[in-house]
Coordinates of C-alpha atoms in Angstrom, one line a residue:
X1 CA 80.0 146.0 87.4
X2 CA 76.4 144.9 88.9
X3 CA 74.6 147.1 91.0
X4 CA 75.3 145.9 95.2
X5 CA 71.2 145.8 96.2
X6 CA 69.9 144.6 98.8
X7 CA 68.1 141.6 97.5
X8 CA 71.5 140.4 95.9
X9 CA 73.1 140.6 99.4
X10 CA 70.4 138.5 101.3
X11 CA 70.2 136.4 98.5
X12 CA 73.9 135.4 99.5
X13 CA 73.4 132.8 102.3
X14 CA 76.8 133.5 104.6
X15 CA 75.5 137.3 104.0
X16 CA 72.2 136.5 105.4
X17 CA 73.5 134.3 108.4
X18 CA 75.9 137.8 109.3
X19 CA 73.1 140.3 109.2
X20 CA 71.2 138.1 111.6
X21 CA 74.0 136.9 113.6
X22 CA 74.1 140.8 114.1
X23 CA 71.0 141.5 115.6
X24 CA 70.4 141.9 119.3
X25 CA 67.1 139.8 118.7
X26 CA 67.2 135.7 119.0
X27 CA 66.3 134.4 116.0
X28 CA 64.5 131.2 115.6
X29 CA 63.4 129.6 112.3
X30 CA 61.9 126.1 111.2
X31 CA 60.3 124.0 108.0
X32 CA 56.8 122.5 108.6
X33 CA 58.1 119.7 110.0
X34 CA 59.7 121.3 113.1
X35 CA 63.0 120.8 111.8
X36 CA 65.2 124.3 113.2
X37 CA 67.0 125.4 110.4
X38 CA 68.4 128.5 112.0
X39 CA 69.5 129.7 115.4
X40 CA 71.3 133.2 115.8
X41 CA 73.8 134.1 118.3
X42 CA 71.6 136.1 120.0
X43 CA 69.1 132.9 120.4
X44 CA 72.4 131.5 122.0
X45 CA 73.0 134.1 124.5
X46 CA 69.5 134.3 125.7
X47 CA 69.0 130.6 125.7
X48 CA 71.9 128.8 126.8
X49 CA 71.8 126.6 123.7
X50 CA 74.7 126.4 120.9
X51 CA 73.6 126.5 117.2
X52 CA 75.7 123.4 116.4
X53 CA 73.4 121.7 119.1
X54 CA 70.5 122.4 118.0
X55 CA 70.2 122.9 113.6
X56 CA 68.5 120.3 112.1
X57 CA 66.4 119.2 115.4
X58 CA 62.8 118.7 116.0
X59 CA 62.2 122.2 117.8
X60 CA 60.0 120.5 120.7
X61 CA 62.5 117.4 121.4
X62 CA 65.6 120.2 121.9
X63 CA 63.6 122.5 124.1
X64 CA 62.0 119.4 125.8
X65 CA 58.3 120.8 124.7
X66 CA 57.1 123.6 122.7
X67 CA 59.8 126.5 122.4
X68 CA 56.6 129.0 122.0
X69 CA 54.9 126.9 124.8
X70 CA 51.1 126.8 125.2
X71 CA 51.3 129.4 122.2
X72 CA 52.8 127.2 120.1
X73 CA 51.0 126.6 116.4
X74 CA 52.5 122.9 116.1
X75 CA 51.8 121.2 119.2
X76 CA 49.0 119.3 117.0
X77 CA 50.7 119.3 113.5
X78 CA 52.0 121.8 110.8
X79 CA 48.8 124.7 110.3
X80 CA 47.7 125.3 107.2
X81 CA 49.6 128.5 107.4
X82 CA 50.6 131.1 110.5
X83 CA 49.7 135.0 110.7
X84 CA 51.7 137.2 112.9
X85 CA 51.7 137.0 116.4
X86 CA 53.0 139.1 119.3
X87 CA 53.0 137.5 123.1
X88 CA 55.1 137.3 126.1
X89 CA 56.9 134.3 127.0
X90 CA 59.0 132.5 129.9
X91 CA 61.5 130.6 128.8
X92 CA 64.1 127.7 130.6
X93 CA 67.9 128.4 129.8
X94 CA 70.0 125.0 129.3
X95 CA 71.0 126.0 132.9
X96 CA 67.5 125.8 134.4
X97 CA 67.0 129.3 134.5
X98 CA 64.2 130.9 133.3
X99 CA 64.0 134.1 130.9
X100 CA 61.5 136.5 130.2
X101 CA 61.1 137.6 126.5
X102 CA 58.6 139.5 123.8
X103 CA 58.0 137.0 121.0
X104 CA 57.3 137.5 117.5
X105 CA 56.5 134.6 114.6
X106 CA 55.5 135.0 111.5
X107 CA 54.6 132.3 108.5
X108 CA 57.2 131.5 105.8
X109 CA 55.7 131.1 102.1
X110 CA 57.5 130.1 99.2
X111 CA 58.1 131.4 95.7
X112 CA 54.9 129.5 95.2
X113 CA 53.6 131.4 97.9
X114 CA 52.8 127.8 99.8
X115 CA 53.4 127.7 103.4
X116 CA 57.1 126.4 104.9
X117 CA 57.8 127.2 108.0
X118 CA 57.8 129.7 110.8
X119 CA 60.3 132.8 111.6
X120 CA 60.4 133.6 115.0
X121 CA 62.2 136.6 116.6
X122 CA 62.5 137.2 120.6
X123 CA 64.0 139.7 123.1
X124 CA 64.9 139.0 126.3
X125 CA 63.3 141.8 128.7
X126 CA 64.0 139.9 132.1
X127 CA 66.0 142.2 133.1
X128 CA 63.5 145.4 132.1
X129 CA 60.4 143.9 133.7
X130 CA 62.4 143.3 137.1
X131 CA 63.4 147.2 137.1
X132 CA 60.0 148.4 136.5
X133 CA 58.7 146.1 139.4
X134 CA 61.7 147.7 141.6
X135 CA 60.8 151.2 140.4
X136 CA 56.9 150.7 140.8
X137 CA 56.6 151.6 136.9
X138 CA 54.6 148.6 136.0
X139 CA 51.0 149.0 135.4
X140 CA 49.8 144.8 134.8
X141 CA 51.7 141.7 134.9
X142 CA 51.3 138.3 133.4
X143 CA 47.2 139.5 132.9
X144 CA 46.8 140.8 136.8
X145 CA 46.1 144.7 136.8
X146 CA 47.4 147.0 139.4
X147 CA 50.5 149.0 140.7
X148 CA 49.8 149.3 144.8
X149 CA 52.8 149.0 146.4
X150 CA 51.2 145.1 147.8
X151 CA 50.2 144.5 144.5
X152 CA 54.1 145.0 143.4
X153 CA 54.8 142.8 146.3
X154 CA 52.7 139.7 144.0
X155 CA 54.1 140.4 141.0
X156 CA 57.9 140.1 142.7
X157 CA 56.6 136.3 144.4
X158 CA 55.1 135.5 141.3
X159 CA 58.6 136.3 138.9
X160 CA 60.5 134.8 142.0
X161 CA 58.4 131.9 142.1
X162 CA 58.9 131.3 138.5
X163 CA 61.7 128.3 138.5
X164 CA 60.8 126.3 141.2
X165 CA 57.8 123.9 141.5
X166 CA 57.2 124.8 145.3
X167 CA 53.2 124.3 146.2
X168 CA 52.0 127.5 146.6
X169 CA 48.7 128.6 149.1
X170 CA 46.7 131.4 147.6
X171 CA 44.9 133.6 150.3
X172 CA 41.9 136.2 149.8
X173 CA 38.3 137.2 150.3
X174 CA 36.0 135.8 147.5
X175 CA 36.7 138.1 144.0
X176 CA 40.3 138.7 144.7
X177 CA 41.6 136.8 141.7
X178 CA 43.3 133.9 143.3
X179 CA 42.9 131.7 140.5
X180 CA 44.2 135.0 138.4
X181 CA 47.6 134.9 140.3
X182 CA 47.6 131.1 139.9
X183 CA 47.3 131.1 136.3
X184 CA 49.9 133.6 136.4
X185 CA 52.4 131.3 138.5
X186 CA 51.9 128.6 135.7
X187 CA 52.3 131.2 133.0
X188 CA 55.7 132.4 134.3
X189 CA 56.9 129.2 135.3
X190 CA 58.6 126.3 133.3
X191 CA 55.5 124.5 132.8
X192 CA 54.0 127.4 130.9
X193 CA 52.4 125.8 127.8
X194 CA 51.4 122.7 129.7
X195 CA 47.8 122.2 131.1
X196 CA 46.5 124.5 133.8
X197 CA 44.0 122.7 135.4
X198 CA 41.2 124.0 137.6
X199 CA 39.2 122.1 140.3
X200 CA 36.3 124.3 142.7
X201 CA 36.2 122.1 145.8
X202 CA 33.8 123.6 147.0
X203 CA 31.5 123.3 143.6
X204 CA 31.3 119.5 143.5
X205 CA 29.4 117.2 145.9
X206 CA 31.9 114.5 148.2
X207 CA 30.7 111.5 146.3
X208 CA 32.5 112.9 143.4
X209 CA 35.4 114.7 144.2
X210 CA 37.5 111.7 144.9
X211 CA 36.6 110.5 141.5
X212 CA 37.0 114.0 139.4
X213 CA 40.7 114.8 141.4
X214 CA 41.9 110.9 140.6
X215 CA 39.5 109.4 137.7
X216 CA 37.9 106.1 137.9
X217 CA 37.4 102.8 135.7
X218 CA 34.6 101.4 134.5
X219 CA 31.9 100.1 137.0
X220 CA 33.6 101.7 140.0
X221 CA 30.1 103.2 141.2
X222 CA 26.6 103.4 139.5
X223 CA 26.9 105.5 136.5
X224 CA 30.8 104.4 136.1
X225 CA 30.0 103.5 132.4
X226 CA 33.5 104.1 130.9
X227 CA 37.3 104.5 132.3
X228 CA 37.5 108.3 132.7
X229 CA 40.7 110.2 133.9
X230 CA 40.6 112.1 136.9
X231 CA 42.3 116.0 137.1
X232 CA 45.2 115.1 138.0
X233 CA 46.2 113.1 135.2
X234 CA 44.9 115.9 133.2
X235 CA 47.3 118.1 134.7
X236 CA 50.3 115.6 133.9
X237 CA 53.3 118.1 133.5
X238 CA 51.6 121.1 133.8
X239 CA 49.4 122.6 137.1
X240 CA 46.3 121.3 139.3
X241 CA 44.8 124.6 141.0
X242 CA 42.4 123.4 143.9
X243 CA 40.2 126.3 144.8
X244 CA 38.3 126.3 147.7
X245 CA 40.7 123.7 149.4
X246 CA 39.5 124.3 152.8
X247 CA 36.1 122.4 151.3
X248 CA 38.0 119.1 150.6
X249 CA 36.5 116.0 152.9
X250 CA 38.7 114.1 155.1
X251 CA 38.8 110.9 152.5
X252 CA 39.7 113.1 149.9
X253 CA 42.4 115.2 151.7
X254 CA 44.2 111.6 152.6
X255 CA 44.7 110.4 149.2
X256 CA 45.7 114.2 148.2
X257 CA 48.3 113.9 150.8
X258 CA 49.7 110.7 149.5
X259 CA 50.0 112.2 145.4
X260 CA 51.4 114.8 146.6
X261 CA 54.4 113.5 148.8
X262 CA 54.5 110.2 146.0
X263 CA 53.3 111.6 142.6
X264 CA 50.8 108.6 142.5
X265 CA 47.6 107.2 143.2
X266 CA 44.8 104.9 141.8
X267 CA 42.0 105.3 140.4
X268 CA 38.3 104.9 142.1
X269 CA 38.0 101.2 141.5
X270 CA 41.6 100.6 140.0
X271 CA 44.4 98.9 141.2
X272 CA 46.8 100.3 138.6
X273 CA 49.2 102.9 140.5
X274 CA 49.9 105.9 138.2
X275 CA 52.6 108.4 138.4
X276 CA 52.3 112.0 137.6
X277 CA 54.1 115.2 137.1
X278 CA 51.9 118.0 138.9
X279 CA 53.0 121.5 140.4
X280 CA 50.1 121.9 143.2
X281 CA 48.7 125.9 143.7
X282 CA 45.8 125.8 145.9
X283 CA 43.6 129.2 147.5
X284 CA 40.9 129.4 150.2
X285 CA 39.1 132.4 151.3
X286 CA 39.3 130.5 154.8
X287 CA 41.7 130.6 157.6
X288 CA 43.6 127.3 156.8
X289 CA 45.2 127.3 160.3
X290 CA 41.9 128.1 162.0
X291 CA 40.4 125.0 159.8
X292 CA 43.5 122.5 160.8
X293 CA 43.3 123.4 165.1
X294 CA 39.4 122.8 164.4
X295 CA 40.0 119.8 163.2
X296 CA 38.3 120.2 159.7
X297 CA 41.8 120.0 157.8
X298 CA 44.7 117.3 158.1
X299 CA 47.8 119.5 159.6
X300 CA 50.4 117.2 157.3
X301 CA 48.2 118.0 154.3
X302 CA 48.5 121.9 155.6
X303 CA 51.7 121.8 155.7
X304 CA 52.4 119.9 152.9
X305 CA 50.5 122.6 150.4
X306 CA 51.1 125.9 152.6
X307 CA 54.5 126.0 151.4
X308 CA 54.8 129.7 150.2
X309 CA 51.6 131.7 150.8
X310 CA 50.6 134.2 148.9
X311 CA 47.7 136.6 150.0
X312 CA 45.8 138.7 148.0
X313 CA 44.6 142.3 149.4
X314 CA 40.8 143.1 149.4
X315 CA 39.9 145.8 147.2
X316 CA 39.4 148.9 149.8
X317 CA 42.7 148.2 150.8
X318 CA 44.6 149.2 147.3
X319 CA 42.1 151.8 146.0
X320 CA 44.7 153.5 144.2
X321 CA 44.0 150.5 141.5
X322 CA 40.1 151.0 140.8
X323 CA 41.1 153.5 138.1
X324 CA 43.3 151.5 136.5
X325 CA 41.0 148.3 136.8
X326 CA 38.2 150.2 135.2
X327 CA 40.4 151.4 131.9
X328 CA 40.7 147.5 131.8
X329 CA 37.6 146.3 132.2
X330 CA 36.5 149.0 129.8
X331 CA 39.5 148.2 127.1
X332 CA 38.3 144.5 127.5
X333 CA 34.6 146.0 126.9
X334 CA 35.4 147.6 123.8
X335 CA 37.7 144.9 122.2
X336 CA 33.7 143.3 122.6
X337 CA 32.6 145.8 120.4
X338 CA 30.5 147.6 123.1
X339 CA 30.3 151.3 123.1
X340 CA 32.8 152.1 126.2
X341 CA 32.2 156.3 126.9
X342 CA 33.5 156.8 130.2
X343 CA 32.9 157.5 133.5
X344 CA 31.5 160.7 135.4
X345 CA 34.3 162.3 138.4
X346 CA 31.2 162.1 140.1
X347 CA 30.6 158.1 139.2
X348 CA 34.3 157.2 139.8
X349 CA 34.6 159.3 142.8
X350 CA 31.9 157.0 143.9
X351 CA 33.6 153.7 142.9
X352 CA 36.7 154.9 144.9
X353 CA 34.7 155.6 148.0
X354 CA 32.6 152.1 148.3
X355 CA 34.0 149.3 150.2
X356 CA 34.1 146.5 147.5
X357 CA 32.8 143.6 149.7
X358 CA 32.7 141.1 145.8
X359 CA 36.2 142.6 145.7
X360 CA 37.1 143.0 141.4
X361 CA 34.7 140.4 140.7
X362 CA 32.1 142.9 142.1
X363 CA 33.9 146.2 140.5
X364 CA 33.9 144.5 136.9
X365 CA 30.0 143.4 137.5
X366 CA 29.2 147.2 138.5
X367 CA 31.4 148.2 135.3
X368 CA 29.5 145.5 132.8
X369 CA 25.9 147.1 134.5
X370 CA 26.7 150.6 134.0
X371 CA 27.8 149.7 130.4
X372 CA 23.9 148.5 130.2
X373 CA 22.5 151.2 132.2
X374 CA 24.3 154.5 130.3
X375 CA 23.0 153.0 126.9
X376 CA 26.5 154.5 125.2
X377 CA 26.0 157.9 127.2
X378 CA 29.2 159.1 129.9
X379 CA 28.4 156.7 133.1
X380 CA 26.7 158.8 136.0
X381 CA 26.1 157.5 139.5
X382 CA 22.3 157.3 138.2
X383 CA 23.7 154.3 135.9
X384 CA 25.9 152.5 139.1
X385 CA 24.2 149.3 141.1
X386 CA 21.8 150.2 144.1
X387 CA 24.6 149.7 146.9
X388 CA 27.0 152.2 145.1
X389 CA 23.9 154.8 144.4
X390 CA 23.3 153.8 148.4
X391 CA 26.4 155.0 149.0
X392 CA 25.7 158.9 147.5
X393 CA 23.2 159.2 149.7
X394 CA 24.7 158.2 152.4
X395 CA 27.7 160.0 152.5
X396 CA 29.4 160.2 155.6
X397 CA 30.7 163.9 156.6
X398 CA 34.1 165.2 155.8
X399 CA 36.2 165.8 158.7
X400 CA 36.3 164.6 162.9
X401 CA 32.8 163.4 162.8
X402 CA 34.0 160.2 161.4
X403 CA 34.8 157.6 164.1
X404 CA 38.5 158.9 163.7
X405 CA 40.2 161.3 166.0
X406 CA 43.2 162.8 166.1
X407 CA 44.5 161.4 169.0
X408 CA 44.0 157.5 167.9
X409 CA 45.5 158.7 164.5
X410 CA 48.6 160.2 166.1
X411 CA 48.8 156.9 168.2
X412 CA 48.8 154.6 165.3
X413 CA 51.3 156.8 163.0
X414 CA 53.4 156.5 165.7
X415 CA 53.0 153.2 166.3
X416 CA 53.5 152.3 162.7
X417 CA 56.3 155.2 162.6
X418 CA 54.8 157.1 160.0
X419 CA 53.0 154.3 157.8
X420 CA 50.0 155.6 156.8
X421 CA 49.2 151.8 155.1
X422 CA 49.9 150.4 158.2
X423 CA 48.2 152.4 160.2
X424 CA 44.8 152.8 158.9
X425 CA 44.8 148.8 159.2
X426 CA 44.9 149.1 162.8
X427 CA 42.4 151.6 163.1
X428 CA 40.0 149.7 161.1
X429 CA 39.4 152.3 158.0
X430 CA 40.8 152.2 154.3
X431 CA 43.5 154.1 153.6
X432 CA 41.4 156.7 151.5
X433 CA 39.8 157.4 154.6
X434 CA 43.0 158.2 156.8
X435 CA 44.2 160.5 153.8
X436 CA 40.8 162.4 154.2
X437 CA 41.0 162.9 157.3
X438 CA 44.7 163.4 157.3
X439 CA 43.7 166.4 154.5
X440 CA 40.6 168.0 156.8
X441 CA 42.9 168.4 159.7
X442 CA 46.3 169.5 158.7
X443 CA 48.0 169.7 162.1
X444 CA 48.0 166.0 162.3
X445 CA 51.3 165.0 161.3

């Protein structure tokens, strides 16, 4: 009697099909050509889709685009082969919901060792990633850094934002990473794998922004020498991000207002209508409201884009995350092959106790000029920018001496009943600095 091995049981096809029908991973496989070839029952559960449905299908035309969306290796045609690759993806159920899962795909060769196809395996950790954002034990999400308790509060609009296409209003002083949490929005929504495209309002000159948002044809203005498309027909399907909205001119803002409640417009110079498919996230570091009761911004087209607002916290107000952003920006530093030793408690005490006005943009510059500075040496506050080095020597003292008193501090606890957050907004000081004083005088509850 022969030998039971391993290869003669996988060998068996009906064999095969059980021992991945038994896995608690989806599993997704296809020729060169797109064509799925198998679809586990797992890949059913998590996807909605029955195998009978979709064997012997072009993967994108079942999943109505790329299954691996903008990570997909075949958007463009077969590669000459595929190397492993690990990445998170969103993904829309047959039922329109959408699931969060780790993928994996490797390239299939041949006995001839020649490349067919693509083996992709995927595990659905919705369900995970929504109990560490409840339990606070999340330490990034969907590339944004931090776990403050406001920062949580982004990650839970973001994942809740997810299925819809509602237009979305982004918030913040300058550095916050607005167009961070917008590229996050896209990447966790349905349209994940379709074009994210970003427009500065505030970077181009009036005579042009009509023409880069909608396009124009040939001859429109001087210079006009060829049709060109405009950004929103760029973003067909996917996302437009307008930063700086609060910058757009009243012409513009008109005909923004009208693609936005019709999906079309025309080009400069065209009389063609075209129709497009665009989920609209725009950010300001302005007061929108303030703009609109000025006068400087159309109150239809506020209302029309200010559909869920989302704003981001300045830096000094979610300390907590400046040791976690500098691990980053110093992981990201030596993925660049640059010699990343550390920070000094002296240097990062420092970094905790400045104010941030650049917000992260400002904290990764200081990080990138230390990096220069300390010449692969442990990062003293001799090696920080001028304002932080500024800020050693002009320490403030510990203790009452600080504008703070006990008094106002009891008032605004109880005020906020007990909300130390809370109340070191209303007196006008980080929350670092309420701790300290909170620590220096022990009596004040």
């Amino acid at each position: 009697m022969k030998d039971l091995t391993l290869d003669t049981l996988v060998s068996d096809k009906e064999n095969l099909e059980r021992i991945l029908d038994n896995l608690s991973e989806g599993i997704l496989a296809h020729d060169k050509e797109r064509r799925i070839l198998f679809f586990n029952r797992a890949a059913e559960a998590i996807t909605g889709y029955r195998r009978e449905d979709v064997v012997g299908k072009d993967c994108h035309e079942v999943f109505g685009g790329p299954f691996c969306g903008g990570s997909c290796s075949f958007q463009d045609g077969p590669p000459d082969f595929l190397e492993h690759a690990c990445y998170p993806l969103n993904i829309l159920t047959t039922e329109g919901g959408s699931r969060r899962v780790e993928m994996s795909v490797t390239g299939m060769r041949d006995v001839k060792g020649d490349f067919v196809g693509v083996l992709a395996s995927f595990k659905d950790v919705t369900e995970l990633i929504g109990l560490r954002l409840q339990t606070g034990e999340i330490k990034s999400f969907s590339g944004i850094v931090g776990r403050d308790p406001q920062v949580l509060r982004i990650y839970k609009e973001i994942q809740y934002l997810a299925p819809n296409d509602y237009p979305v209003c982004i918030t913040g002083e300058t550095g916050t990473g607005k167009e961070l949490v917008a590229n996050a929005i896209h990447n966790e929504s349905r349209r994940a794998g379709r074009p994210f495209v970003p427009v500065n309002c505030g970077a181009l000159p009036e005579g042009l922004l009509e023409s880069e948002l909608f396009g124009h044809e040939k001859g429109a203005f001087t210079g006009a020498v060829r049709d060109k498309k405009g950004r929103f027909e760029l973003a067909d399907g996917g996302t437009l991000f307008l930063d700086e909205v609060a910058d757009l001119p009243k012409i513009v803002q008109v005909k923004l207002l009208r693609a936005l409640q019709e999906g079309t417009f025309e080009r400069v110079g065209g009389e063609k209508t075209i129709s497009v498919d665009v989920r609209l996230i725009s950010a300001t570091n302005r007061d929108l409201r303030n703009e609109m009761e000025k006068g400087a911004f159309r109150d239809d087209l506020y209302y029309r884009i200010n559909v869920v607002p989302i704003h981001l916290p300045p830096l000094r107000e979610r300390r907590s995350d400046i040791s976690l952003l500098v691990k980053h920006f110093l992981d990201k530093a030596m993925e660049e092959g640059q010699e990343t030793p550390g920070f000094s408690e002296e240097a990062l005490s420092l970094m905790a106790g400045y104010s941030w006005p650049g917000n992260v943009r400002e904290l990764q510059s200081s990080i990138w000029f230390a990096l220069v500075k300390s010449r692969g040496q442990i990062i003293r506050p001799k090696h920080l920018p001028m304002e932080l080095r500024e800020l050693e020597m002009k320490k403030p003292p510990r203790g009452p001496a600080r504008k703070l008193d006990p008094g106002s501090v009891r008032e605004a606890l109880t005020r906020t009943g007990g909300n130390k957050a809370k109340a070191a907004r209303s007196l006008g000081v980080g929350r670092a600095t309420l701790y300290r004083f909170l620590a220096d005088l022990p009596d004040v509850p």
